[in-house]
Amino acid sequence: MKTIILLIFIFFTTVLFANQDLKKVSLQFMWHDQFEFAGFYMAKEKGYYQALGLDVEFKKFSINKNITNIVTSGEANFGISSTSLLIDKAKGKDIVLLGTVFQSSPLVLLGLKRDDLKTINNIKNKKIMMTDAQQYFATLQAMLASKKITLNDFQSIKHSFNVEDLINKKTDLMVAYTTNEAYVLKEKGYGVQIFHPKDYGFDFYEEIIFTSNKFAKQNPKIVEDFYKATVLGWNYAFENIKETSKLVFKKYNPRNKSLKSLMYEAQEMKKLAYTKDNKFGIIEEERIKLIENSYRVLGLLKNELNIDELLYFSENKINLNEKEEKYLNSKKFISMCIDPDWMPFERYEEGKHIGITSDYFKILEKNLQIPIKPIKTKTWNETLNFIKQGKCDILSLAMKTPSREKYLNFTKPYINSSLVVSTKIGTPFIEDINQLENKRIGITKGYAQGEVLRAKYPNINFVNVENIHEGLKKVENHTLDGYIDARTSIAYEIQRDYVGKLKISTKFDEKWELGIASRKDIPILNSIFNKAINTIPQEETKKIINSWILLNLQKNFNDKLFYQLLGIISIFMIILAGFYRQYVLKEANKELNKKIEEEIIKSNQQQQMLAQHTKKAAMGEMLENIAHQWRQPLSVISVAASGIKMKKEFDILTDKELIESADSINKSAQFLSKTIDDFRNFYSESKDLHKFNIADAVEKSLELFGMKFHQDNIKVIKNLADFTIENLENELIQVIINILNNAKDALETSNEKKIIFIDTYSLNDTVIIKIKDTAHGIPEELMNKIFEPYFTTKHKAQGTGIGLYMSEQIITKHMHGTLEVENKHFTYEKHDFKGAVFTINLPVKL
């Protein structure tokens, strides 16, 4: 689907720009043509650059060229280089970073498999091929420094970029990419030795796209369009690897790489090119700071480095052109007029600007790096007169109208609010706006909506008031039949002063769309603030608005009793689960010991009793887990219900909020219901064979441990294949729960990373389930006793010792399979572990 949309985009934009002169720009590559630059090729081949008015020239790689100097001198407009660009910037180079091809660097030290190159310390006194620039790559330097290896510990020789030099022993190692040279050696039949900085904890960006700060200031649209088209090109290349590889093979292949190696390069690059949320090209400030710190520790970076100046697309950075920056630099501050009394939006109080817009402009002030000074006025009408008279540069919050457009420019809206009417609490709700005919309805003098509404509803008697307080007070005193304002403001004031007195009776179709207004004689301010608004996500604006609304709600809501009740419920559930578990264990043990002592039960009766005892003990464990799992959904239900009630009482409940809260409550209720069903199914006495999915059975078992594992910091790694067998599902779940519970108890005292691995797969006519942990394993002297009845390594208060015995009985006698255990040493994420491995083998069909 994405491909179709892109093709349509290409067709129409190509036609649109066919007769336009394209702007010529150039890109300097950091290496020879291959799939490594496929995204740039595809952006050109598919017309993405052309569609945005660009004619991009690709400048070929030369080992003697300094890419940073080429870009800063203007010989090329854009370049691709490494994280050593940070050093260049700190040394005063006029560069900005746009994005990155690799989120995780493929840069490594590569050699042939040799006995004298088993560890990185073996590279001392060896020959290593690297370029001058590569000596300063953060990833390599950090890896070497972590092992106290310096450039003086080996012989650095000129890079030929030819793996044959490894084969003929001209060099011992070379700086290479995991996506390229390693595969070439393997193709030739050689084993490889790779020293990867990532394995030593250093995982940085690679192949960073950059330009000069001067070019970016003079050509902001070109820079943004070039990068936008480049991202489209890379996304297309990775979505169409086969097509792209064939193109690279035929047209961009000076080193005669095979199509197979290009396909391999593409697949490996794709693994390293995207963020966790599947975005391409993103550079995060935190990771740049990490690279900066690495350079400082290595002594490679000593000068100051301004991250905001380094990143062109920084989250809070406003990409102003030279004219805009020059204007701001010429001003000491920007003067701003506000509505002096329009909460929660804004107010001038005790010499300070407070409210939603105040919080919003604090962010803009920081991003623009210029003071924004509020000017005091007494009324909104005076505010409008002030900006007409040139006493302020901008209005913090205003709506566009034909009359205002004569003297103001408006940014796009950053706040939207419904227009509503407030009336006395006993007044009937207004179903139709026409019911307001001949009614006296107040509206603040000078408000934009007054101009709009008077033209649209000539039969309503609109009355000017000075501000919202006067309007609502006159409604309370029956001087007015109603007052019109933004829903946010009226709800705020009702919550503060008019609960039980006034209400919101209806809303108009019109909305209050509010942006920043600037004087017509300073048009550059409109451009600046439109860009500034774009740096603040809409979610951040909503967060600011909600913080003021919730702050007001909190002043009118005593939640002490609510949280006390919630706490009591939670404690009661935990205590109930604990008491019931102990009661079940105590009664079951009494019954079991009595029966054993009297020796009156036959073998098959004993097996049934042991099975039931195991199940009751597990049931107590499950009750405790369920109590843990119920806390969060119960809290969600309570909070959502309370929120709906409060917002409904204050007439600020929107349809969207109602639906979202209802969905949240329903989802939580479904979760509670499901845990009850799981409990009921587990306790079922049914012994009927039926078909079930092995992966589903494992998931059902894990669900009962979800909150418990989370609280104990136990991570579960699953590799579950889908297989259907015909057997006893409830019995299998009981066995898995027993094994998981033992693993949980063992991991509680472990100082290692707490991990449980669960794998399912099939072999011939057998389905295999393996459950492995990192809890150091079972002592060898106890291994032969692990499935004996009444044997336990736990304290008597923690267990009866029959869980694993009954698990083995269930698997072998009821389900006709096998249950085995062994200790194993294994490696996960470069860490060595030892743990117990339980293996369940079951026939696909009895």
PDB file of C-alpha atoms in Angstrom, residues 556-785:
ATOM      1  CA  ASN A 556     -12.740  21.207  44.347  1.00  0.00           C
ATOM      2  CA  PHE A 557     -12.248  17.491  44.935  1.00  0.00           C
ATOM      3  CA  ASN A 558     -11.219  15.910  48.219  1.00  0.00           C
ATOM      4  CA  ASP A 559      -9.790  12.592  47.096  1.00  0.00           C
ATOM      5  CA  LYS A 560      -8.498  11.454  50.519  1.00  0.00           C
ATOM      6  CA  LEU A 561     -11.460   9.167  51.178  1.00  0.00           C
ATOM      7  CA  PHE A 562     -11.260   7.705  47.663  1.00  0.00           C
ATOM      8  CA  TYR A 563      -7.617   6.663  48.003  1.00  0.00           C
ATOM      9  CA  GLN A 564      -8.137   5.398  51.521  1.00  0.00           C
ATOM     10  CA  LEU A 565     -10.953   3.191  50.248  1.00  0.00           C
ATOM     11  CA  LEU A 566      -8.862   1.981  47.326  1.00  0.00           C
ATOM     12  CA  GLY A 567      -5.982   1.191  49.658  1.00  0.00           C
ATOM     13  CA  ILE A 568      -8.255  -0.721  52.044  1.00  0.00           C
ATOM     14  CA  ILE A 569      -9.658  -2.790  49.145  1.00  0.00           C
ATOM     15  CA  SER A 570      -6.161  -3.648  47.897  1.00  0.00           C
ATOM     16  CA  ILE A 571      -4.916  -4.593  51.367  1.00  0.00           C
ATOM     17  CA  PHE A 572      -8.046  -6.644  52.015  1.00  0.00           C
ATOM     18  CA  MET A 573      -7.571  -8.615  48.792  1.00  0.00           C
ATOM     19  CA  ILE A 574      -3.927  -9.363  49.581  1.00  0.00           C
ATOM     20  CA  ILE A 575      -4.739 -10.431  53.149  1.00  0.00           C
ATOM     21  CA  LEU A 576      -7.667 -12.537  51.927  1.00  0.00           C
ATOM     22  CA  ALA A 577      -5.474 -14.275  49.372  1.00  0.00           C
ATOM     23  CA  GLY A 578      -2.754 -14.903  51.964  1.00  0.00           C
ATOM     24  CA  PHE A 579      -5.154 -16.261  54.610  1.00  0.00           C
ATOM     25  CA  TYR A 580      -6.936 -18.446  52.114  1.00  0.00           C
ATOM     26  CA  ARG A 581      -3.678 -19.827  50.800  1.00  0.00           C
ATOM     27  CA  GLN A 582      -2.462 -20.686  54.302  1.00  0.00           C
ATOM     28  CA  TYR A 583      -5.851 -22.149  55.193  1.00  0.00           C
ATOM     29  CA  VAL A 584      -5.880 -24.348  52.107  1.00  0.00           C
ATOM     30  CA  LEU A 585      -2.342 -25.534  52.742  1.00  0.00           C
ATOM     31  CA  LYS A 586      -2.992 -26.189  56.416  1.00  0.00           C
ATOM     32  CA  GLU A 587      -6.219 -28.129  55.828  1.00  0.00           C
ATOM     33  CA  ALA A 588      -4.754 -30.046  52.921  1.00  0.00           C
ATOM     34  CA  ASN A 589      -1.667 -31.001  54.939  1.00  0.00           C
ATOM     35  CA  LYS A 590      -3.785 -32.107  57.917  1.00  0.00           C
ATOM     36  CA  GLU A 591      -5.921 -34.246  55.654  1.00  0.00           C
ATOM     37  CA  LEU A 592      -2.926 -35.655  53.816  1.00  0.00           C
ATOM     38  CA  ASN A 593      -0.921 -36.500  56.950  1.00  0.00           C
ATOM     39  CA  LYS A 594      -3.943 -38.152  58.546  1.00  0.00           C
ATOM     40  CA  LYS A 595      -4.540 -40.334  55.506  1.00  0.00           C
ATOM     41  CA  ILE A 596      -0.883 -41.291  55.203  1.00  0.00           C
ATOM     42  CA  GLU A 597      -0.556 -42.137  58.912  1.00  0.00           C
ATOM     43  CA  GLU A 598      -3.639 -44.345  58.838  1.00  0.00           C
ATOM     44  CA  GLU A 599      -2.360 -46.049  55.661  1.00  0.00           C
ATOM     45  CA  ILE A 600      -5.945 -46.644  54.536  1.00  0.00           C
ATOM     46  CA  ILE A 601      -5.717 -45.180  51.109  1.00  0.00           C
ATOM     47  CA  LYS A 602      -4.827 -47.187  48.077  1.00  0.00           C
ATOM     48  CA  SER A 603      -2.193 -46.092  45.599  1.00  0.00           C
ATOM     49  CA  ASN A 604      -4.598 -44.674  43.003  1.00  0.00           C
ATOM     50  CA  GLN A 605      -6.551 -42.775  45.740  1.00  0.00           C
ATOM     51  CA  GLN A 606      -3.280 -41.371  47.044  1.00  0.00           C
ATOM     52  CA  GLN A 607      -2.380 -40.115  43.604  1.00  0.00           C
ATOM     53  CA  GLN A 608      -5.734 -38.327  43.300  1.00  0.00           C
ATOM     54  CA  MET A 609      -5.373 -36.794  46.741  1.00  0.00           C
ATOM     55  CA  LEU A 610      -1.835 -35.587  45.975  1.00  0.00           C
ATOM     56  CA  ALA A 611      -3.024 -34.106  42.717  1.00  0.00           C
ATOM     57  CA  GLN A 612      -5.849 -32.283  44.467  1.00  0.00           C
ATOM     58  CA  HIS A 613      -3.488 -31.086  47.182  1.00  0.00           C
ATOM     59  CA  THR A 614      -1.074 -29.742  44.581  1.00  0.00           C
ATOM     60  CA  LYS A 615      -3.907 -27.973  42.874  1.00  0.00           C
ATOM     61  CA  LYS A 616      -5.155 -26.389  46.078  1.00  0.00           C
ATOM     62  CA  ALA A 617      -1.657 -25.180  46.915  1.00  0.00           C
ATOM     63  CA  ALA A 618      -1.305 -23.767  43.418  1.00  0.00           C
ATOM     64  CA  MET A 619      -4.740 -22.201  43.791  1.00  0.00           C
ATOM     65  CA  GLY A 620      -3.542 -20.261  46.823  1.00  0.00           C
ATOM     66  CA  GLU A 621      -0.564 -19.047  44.776  1.00  0.00           C
ATOM     67  CA  MET A 622      -2.930 -18.051  41.986  1.00  0.00           C
ATOM     68  CA  LEU A 623      -5.198 -16.134  44.356  1.00  0.00           C
ATOM     69  CA  GLU A 624      -2.220 -14.087  45.483  1.00  0.00           C
ATOM     70  CA  ASN A 625      -1.215 -13.433  41.881  1.00  0.00           C
ATOM     71  CA  ILE A 626      -4.774 -12.462  40.977  1.00  0.00           C
ATOM     72  CA  ALA A 627      -4.847  -9.995  43.877  1.00  0.00           C
ATOM     73  CA  HIS A 628      -1.699  -8.377  42.479  1.00  0.00           C
ATOM     74  CA  GLN A 629      -3.146  -8.289  38.966  1.00  0.00           C
ATOM     75  CA  TRP A 630      -6.463  -6.784  40.066  1.00  0.00           C
ATOM     76  CA  ARG A 631      -4.946  -3.707  41.708  1.00  0.00           C
ATOM     77  CA  GLN A 632      -4.224  -1.765  38.552  1.00  0.00           C
ATOM     78  CA  PRO A 633      -7.518  -2.403  36.683  1.00  0.00           C
ATOM     79  CA  LEU A 634      -9.505  -1.654  39.865  1.00  0.00           C
ATOM     80  CA  SER A 635      -7.636   1.624  40.177  1.00  0.00           C
ATOM     81  CA  VAL A 636      -8.261   2.431  36.498  1.00  0.00           C
ATOM     82  CA  ILE A 637     -11.994   1.764  36.875  1.00  0.00           C
ATOM     83  CA  SER A 638     -12.261   3.893  40.011  1.00  0.00           C
ATOM     84  CA  VAL A 639     -10.313   6.831  38.589  1.00  0.00           C
ATOM     85  CA  ALA A 640     -12.147   6.735  35.236  1.00  0.00           C
ATOM     86  CA  ALA A 641     -15.579   6.577  36.894  1.00  0.00           C
ATOM     87  CA  SER A 642     -14.734   9.422  39.296  1.00  0.00           C
ATOM     88  CA  GLY A 643     -13.390  11.518  36.434  1.00  0.00           C
ATOM     89  CA  ILE A 644     -16.549  11.040  34.351  1.00  0.00           C
ATOM     90  CA  LYS A 645     -18.736  11.999  37.287  1.00  0.00           C
ATOM     91  CA  MET A 646     -16.789  15.150  38.105  1.00  0.00           C
ATOM     92  CA  LYS A 647     -16.554  16.348  34.511  1.00  0.00           C
ATOM     93  CA  LYS A 648     -20.257  15.664  33.950  1.00  0.00           C
ATOM     94  CA  GLU A 649     -21.173  17.703  37.027  1.00  0.00           C
ATOM     95  CA  PHE A 650     -19.089  20.587  35.709  1.00  0.00           C
ATOM     96  CA  ASP A 651     -20.419  20.151  32.142  1.00  0.00           C
ATOM     97  CA  ILE A 652     -16.933  19.713  30.701  1.00  0.00           C
ATOM     98  CA  LEU A 653     -17.323  16.055  29.689  1.00  0.00           C
ATOM     99  CA  THR A 654     -16.798  15.645  25.946  1.00  0.00           C
ATOM    100  CA  ASP A 655     -18.084  12.736  23.888  1.00  0.00           C
ATOM    101  CA  LYS A 656     -14.512  11.701  23.175  1.00  0.00           C
ATOM    102  CA  GLU A 657     -13.588  11.688  26.876  1.00  0.00           C
ATOM    103  CA  LEU A 658     -16.736   9.717  27.713  1.00  0.00           C
ATOM    104  CA  ILE A 659     -15.993   7.084  25.054  1.00  0.00           C
ATOM    105  CA  GLU A 660     -12.324   6.827  26.069  1.00  0.00           C
ATOM    106  CA  SER A 661     -13.224   6.451  29.754  1.00  0.00           C
ATOM    107  CA  ALA A 662     -15.914   3.884  28.961  1.00  0.00           C
ATOM    108  CA  ASP A 663     -13.460   1.923  26.819  1.00  0.00           C
ATOM    109  CA  SER A 664     -10.914   2.052  29.645  1.00  0.00           C
ATOM    110  CA  ILE A 665     -13.465   0.783  32.165  1.00  0.00           C
ATOM    111  CA  ASN A 666     -14.666  -1.944  29.801  1.00  0.00           C
ATOM    112  CA  LYS A 667     -11.112  -3.054  29.022  1.00  0.00           C
ATOM    113  CA  SER A 668     -10.284  -3.271  32.730  1.00  0.00           C
ATOM    114  CA  ALA A 669     -13.518  -5.148  33.471  1.00  0.00           C
ATOM    115  CA  GLN A 670     -12.742  -7.617  30.676  1.00  0.00           C
ATOM    116  CA  PHE A 671      -9.323  -8.177  32.212  1.00  0.00           C
ATOM    117  CA  LEU A 672     -10.854  -8.883  35.632  1.00  0.00           C
ATOM    118  CA  SER A 673     -13.373 -11.237  34.034  1.00  0.00           C
ATOM    119  CA  LYS A 674     -10.623 -13.051  32.177  1.00  0.00           C
ATOM    120  CA  THR A 675      -8.595 -13.691  35.331  1.00  0.00           C
ATOM    121  CA  ILE A 676     -11.716 -15.182  36.934  1.00  0.00           C
ATOM    122  CA  ASP A 677     -12.247 -17.418  33.882  1.00  0.00           C
ATOM    123  CA  ASP A 678      -8.609 -18.501  34.026  1.00  0.00           C
ATOM    124  CA  PHE A 679      -9.014 -19.387  37.690  1.00  0.00           C
ATOM    125  CA  ARG A 680     -12.252 -21.291  37.051  1.00  0.00           C
ATOM    126  CA  ASN A 681     -10.788 -23.195  34.101  1.00  0.00           C
ATOM    127  CA  PHE A 682      -7.718 -24.089  36.096  1.00  0.00           C
ATOM    128  CA  TYR A 683      -9.758 -25.498  38.951  1.00  0.00           C
ATOM    129  CA  SER A 684     -12.020 -27.500  36.619  1.00  0.00           C
ATOM    130  CA  GLU A 685     -12.001 -31.237  37.314  1.00  0.00           C
ATOM    131  CA  SER A 686     -12.464 -32.060  33.626  1.00  0.00           C
ATOM    132  CA  LYS A 687     -10.175 -34.811  32.363  1.00  0.00           C
ATOM    133  CA  ASP A 688     -11.543 -34.788  28.807  1.00  0.00           C
ATOM    134  CA  LEU A 689      -9.048 -34.843  25.978  1.00  0.00           C
ATOM    135  CA  HIS A 690      -9.385 -31.962  23.547  1.00  0.00           C
ATOM    136  CA  LYS A 691      -7.330 -30.130  20.969  1.00  0.00           C
ATOM    137  CA  PHE A 692      -5.497 -27.014  22.163  1.00  0.00           C
ATOM    138  CA  ASN A 693      -2.649 -24.758  21.114  1.00  0.00           C
ATOM    139  CA  ILE A 694       0.612 -25.208  23.034  1.00  0.00           C
ATOM    140  CA  ALA A 695       1.538 -21.514  22.761  1.00  0.00           C
ATOM    141  CA  ASP A 696      -1.886 -20.545  24.137  1.00  0.00           C
ATOM    142  CA  ALA A 697      -1.436 -22.886  27.106  1.00  0.00           C
ATOM    143  CA  VAL A 698       1.932 -21.301  27.919  1.00  0.00           C
ATOM    144  CA  GLU A 699       0.452 -17.790  27.659  1.00  0.00           C
ATOM    145  CA  LYS A 700      -2.429 -18.738  29.981  1.00  0.00           C
ATOM    146  CA  SER A 701       0.085 -19.962  32.541  1.00  0.00           C
ATOM    147  CA  LEU A 702       2.150 -16.762  32.270  1.00  0.00           C
ATOM    148  CA  GLU A 703      -0.867 -14.493  32.643  1.00  0.00           C
ATOM    149  CA  LEU A 704      -1.259 -15.621  36.243  1.00  0.00           C
ATOM    150  CA  PHE A 705       2.291 -14.465  37.005  1.00  0.00           C
ATOM    151  CA  GLY A 706       2.282 -11.186  35.048  1.00  0.00           C
ATOM    152  CA  MET A 707       2.224  -8.679  37.926  1.00  0.00           C
ATOM    153  CA  LYS A 708       4.298 -10.893  40.211  1.00  0.00           C
ATOM    154  CA  PHE A 709       7.097 -11.254  37.654  1.00  0.00           C
ATOM    155  CA  HIS A 710       6.996  -7.523  36.990  1.00  0.00           C
ATOM    156  CA  GLN A 711       7.336  -6.644  40.681  1.00  0.00           C
ATOM    157  CA  ASP A 712      10.194  -9.127  41.131  1.00  0.00           C
ATOM    158  CA  ASN A 713      11.988  -7.789  38.012  1.00  0.00           C
ATOM    159  CA  ILE A 714      11.795 -11.171  36.322  1.00  0.00           C
ATOM    160  CA  LYS A 715      12.035 -10.983  32.540  1.00  0.00           C
ATOM    161  CA  VAL A 716      10.408 -13.707  30.399  1.00  0.00           C
ATOM    162  CA  ILE A 717      11.899 -14.458  26.970  1.00  0.00           C
ATOM    163  CA  LYS A 718       9.468 -16.429  24.818  1.00  0.00           C
ATOM    164  CA  ASN A 719      10.033 -18.295  21.573  1.00  0.00           C
ATOM    165  CA  LEU A 720       6.682 -20.014  21.083  1.00  0.00           C
ATOM    166  CA  ALA A 721       5.847 -21.941  17.945  1.00  0.00           C
ATOM    167  CA  ASP A 722       2.182 -22.695  17.207  1.00  0.00           C
ATOM    168  CA  PHE A 723       1.401 -26.420  17.536  1.00  0.00           C
ATOM    169  CA  THR A 724      -1.921 -28.071  18.243  1.00  0.00           C
ATOM    170  CA  ILE A 725      -2.057 -31.268  20.249  1.00  0.00           C
ATOM    171  CA  GLU A 726      -4.854 -33.433  21.651  1.00  0.00           C
ATOM    172  CA  ASN A 727      -4.348 -33.884  25.386  1.00  0.00           C
ATOM    173  CA  LEU A 728      -5.221 -32.418  28.814  1.00  0.00           C
ATOM    174  CA  GLU A 729      -4.779 -28.645  28.657  1.00  0.00           C
ATOM    175  CA  ASN A 730      -5.630 -27.867  32.300  1.00  0.00           C
ATOM    176  CA  GLU A 731      -3.183 -30.478  33.531  1.00  0.00           C
ATOM    177  CA  LEU A 732      -0.403 -29.057  31.350  1.00  0.00           C
ATOM    178  CA  ILE A 733      -1.099 -25.526  32.622  1.00  0.00           C
ATOM    179  CA  GLN A 734      -0.859 -26.859  36.191  1.00  0.00           C
ATOM    180  CA  VAL A 735       2.577 -28.366  35.442  1.00  0.00           C
ATOM    181  CA  ILE A 736       3.868 -25.190  33.772  1.00  0.00           C
ATOM    182  CA  ILE A 737       2.646 -23.103  36.741  1.00  0.00           C
ATOM    183  CA  ASN A 738       4.496 -25.418  39.142  1.00  0.00           C
ATOM    184  CA  ILE A 739       7.741 -25.080  37.162  1.00  0.00           C
ATOM    185  CA  LEU A 740       7.374 -21.304  36.801  1.00  0.00           C
ATOM    186  CA  ASN A 741       6.617 -20.929  40.505  1.00  0.00           C
ATOM    187  CA  ASN A 742       9.791 -22.882  41.401  1.00  0.00           C
ATOM    188  CA  ALA A 743      11.803 -20.722  39.008  1.00  0.00           C
ATOM    189  CA  LYS A 744      10.331 -17.552  40.537  1.00  0.00           C
ATOM    190  CA  ASP A 745      11.244 -18.682  44.067  1.00  0.00           C
ATOM    191  CA  ALA A 746      14.785 -19.586  42.986  1.00  0.00           C
ATOM    192  CA  LEU A 747      15.302 -16.264  41.203  1.00  0.00           C
ATOM    193  CA  GLU A 748      14.195 -14.232  44.232  1.00  0.00           C
ATOM    194  CA  THR A 749      17.552 -14.913  45.910  1.00  0.00           C
ATOM    195  CA  SER A 750      19.628 -14.640  42.732  1.00  0.00           C
ATOM    196  CA  ASN A 751      22.015 -11.746  42.136  1.00  0.00           C
ATOM    197  CA  GLU A 752      22.153 -12.473  38.416  1.00  0.00           C
ATOM    198  CA  LYS A 753      19.807 -10.988  35.817  1.00  0.00           C
ATOM    199  CA  LYS A 754      16.462 -12.624  36.547  1.00  0.00           C
ATOM    200  CA  ILE A 755      15.337 -14.257  33.310  1.00  0.00           C
ATOM    201  CA  ILE A 756      13.065 -17.189  32.424  1.00  0.00           C
ATOM    202  CA  PHE A 757      13.265 -18.602  28.886  1.00  0.00           C
ATOM    203  CA  ILE A 758      10.355 -20.580  27.426  1.00  0.00           C
ATOM    204  CA  ASP A 759      10.736 -22.350  24.064  1.00  0.00           C
ATOM    205  CA  THR A 760       8.296 -24.607  22.228  1.00  0.00           C
ATOM    206  CA  TYR A 761       9.038 -26.604  19.089  1.00  0.00           C
ATOM    207  CA  SER A 762       8.237 -29.945  17.478  1.00  0.00           C
ATOM    208  CA  LEU A 763      10.434 -32.913  16.630  1.00  0.00           C
ATOM    209  CA  ASN A 764       8.922 -35.758  14.626  1.00  0.00           C
ATOM    210  CA  ASP A 765       5.585 -36.506  16.382  1.00  0.00           C
ATOM    211  CA  THR A 766       6.588 -34.866  19.664  1.00  0.00           C
ATOM    212  CA  VAL A 767       6.006 -31.344  20.937  1.00  0.00           C
ATOM    213  CA  ILE A 768       8.750 -30.066  23.239  1.00  0.00           C
ATOM    214  CA  ILE A 769       8.474 -27.337  25.894  1.00  0.00           C
ATOM    215  CA  LYS A 770      11.677 -26.088  27.521  1.00  0.00           C
ATOM    216  CA  ILE A 771      11.635 -23.790  30.574  1.00  0.00           C
ATOM    217  CA  LYS A 772      15.031 -22.419  31.570  1.00  0.00           C
ATOM    218  CA  ASP A 773      16.066 -19.902  34.243  1.00  0.00           C
ATOM    219  CA  THR A 774      19.197 -18.025  35.352  1.00  0.00           C
ATOM    220  CA  ALA A 775      19.048 -19.069  39.039  1.00  0.00           C
ATOM    221  CA  HIS A 776      22.352 -21.051  39.094  1.00  0.00           C
ATOM    222  CA  GLY A 777      20.695 -24.464  38.745  1.00  0.00           C
ATOM    223  CA  ILE A 778      19.835 -27.287  41.154  1.00  0.00           C
ATOM    224  CA  PRO A 779      22.629 -28.668  43.359  1.00  0.00           C
ATOM    225  CA  GLU A 780      23.944 -31.830  41.670  1.00  0.00           C
ATOM    226  CA  GLU A 781      23.556 -33.919  44.833  1.00  0.00           C
ATOM    227  CA  LEU A 782      19.813 -33.138  44.826  1.00  0.00           C
ATOM    228  CA  MET A 783      19.168 -33.668  41.135  1.00  0.00           C
ATOM    229  CA  ASN A 784      18.164 -37.345  41.495  1.00  0.00           C
ATOM    230  CA  LYS A 785      15.659 -36.526  44.263  1.00  0.00           C
TER     231      LYS A 785
END
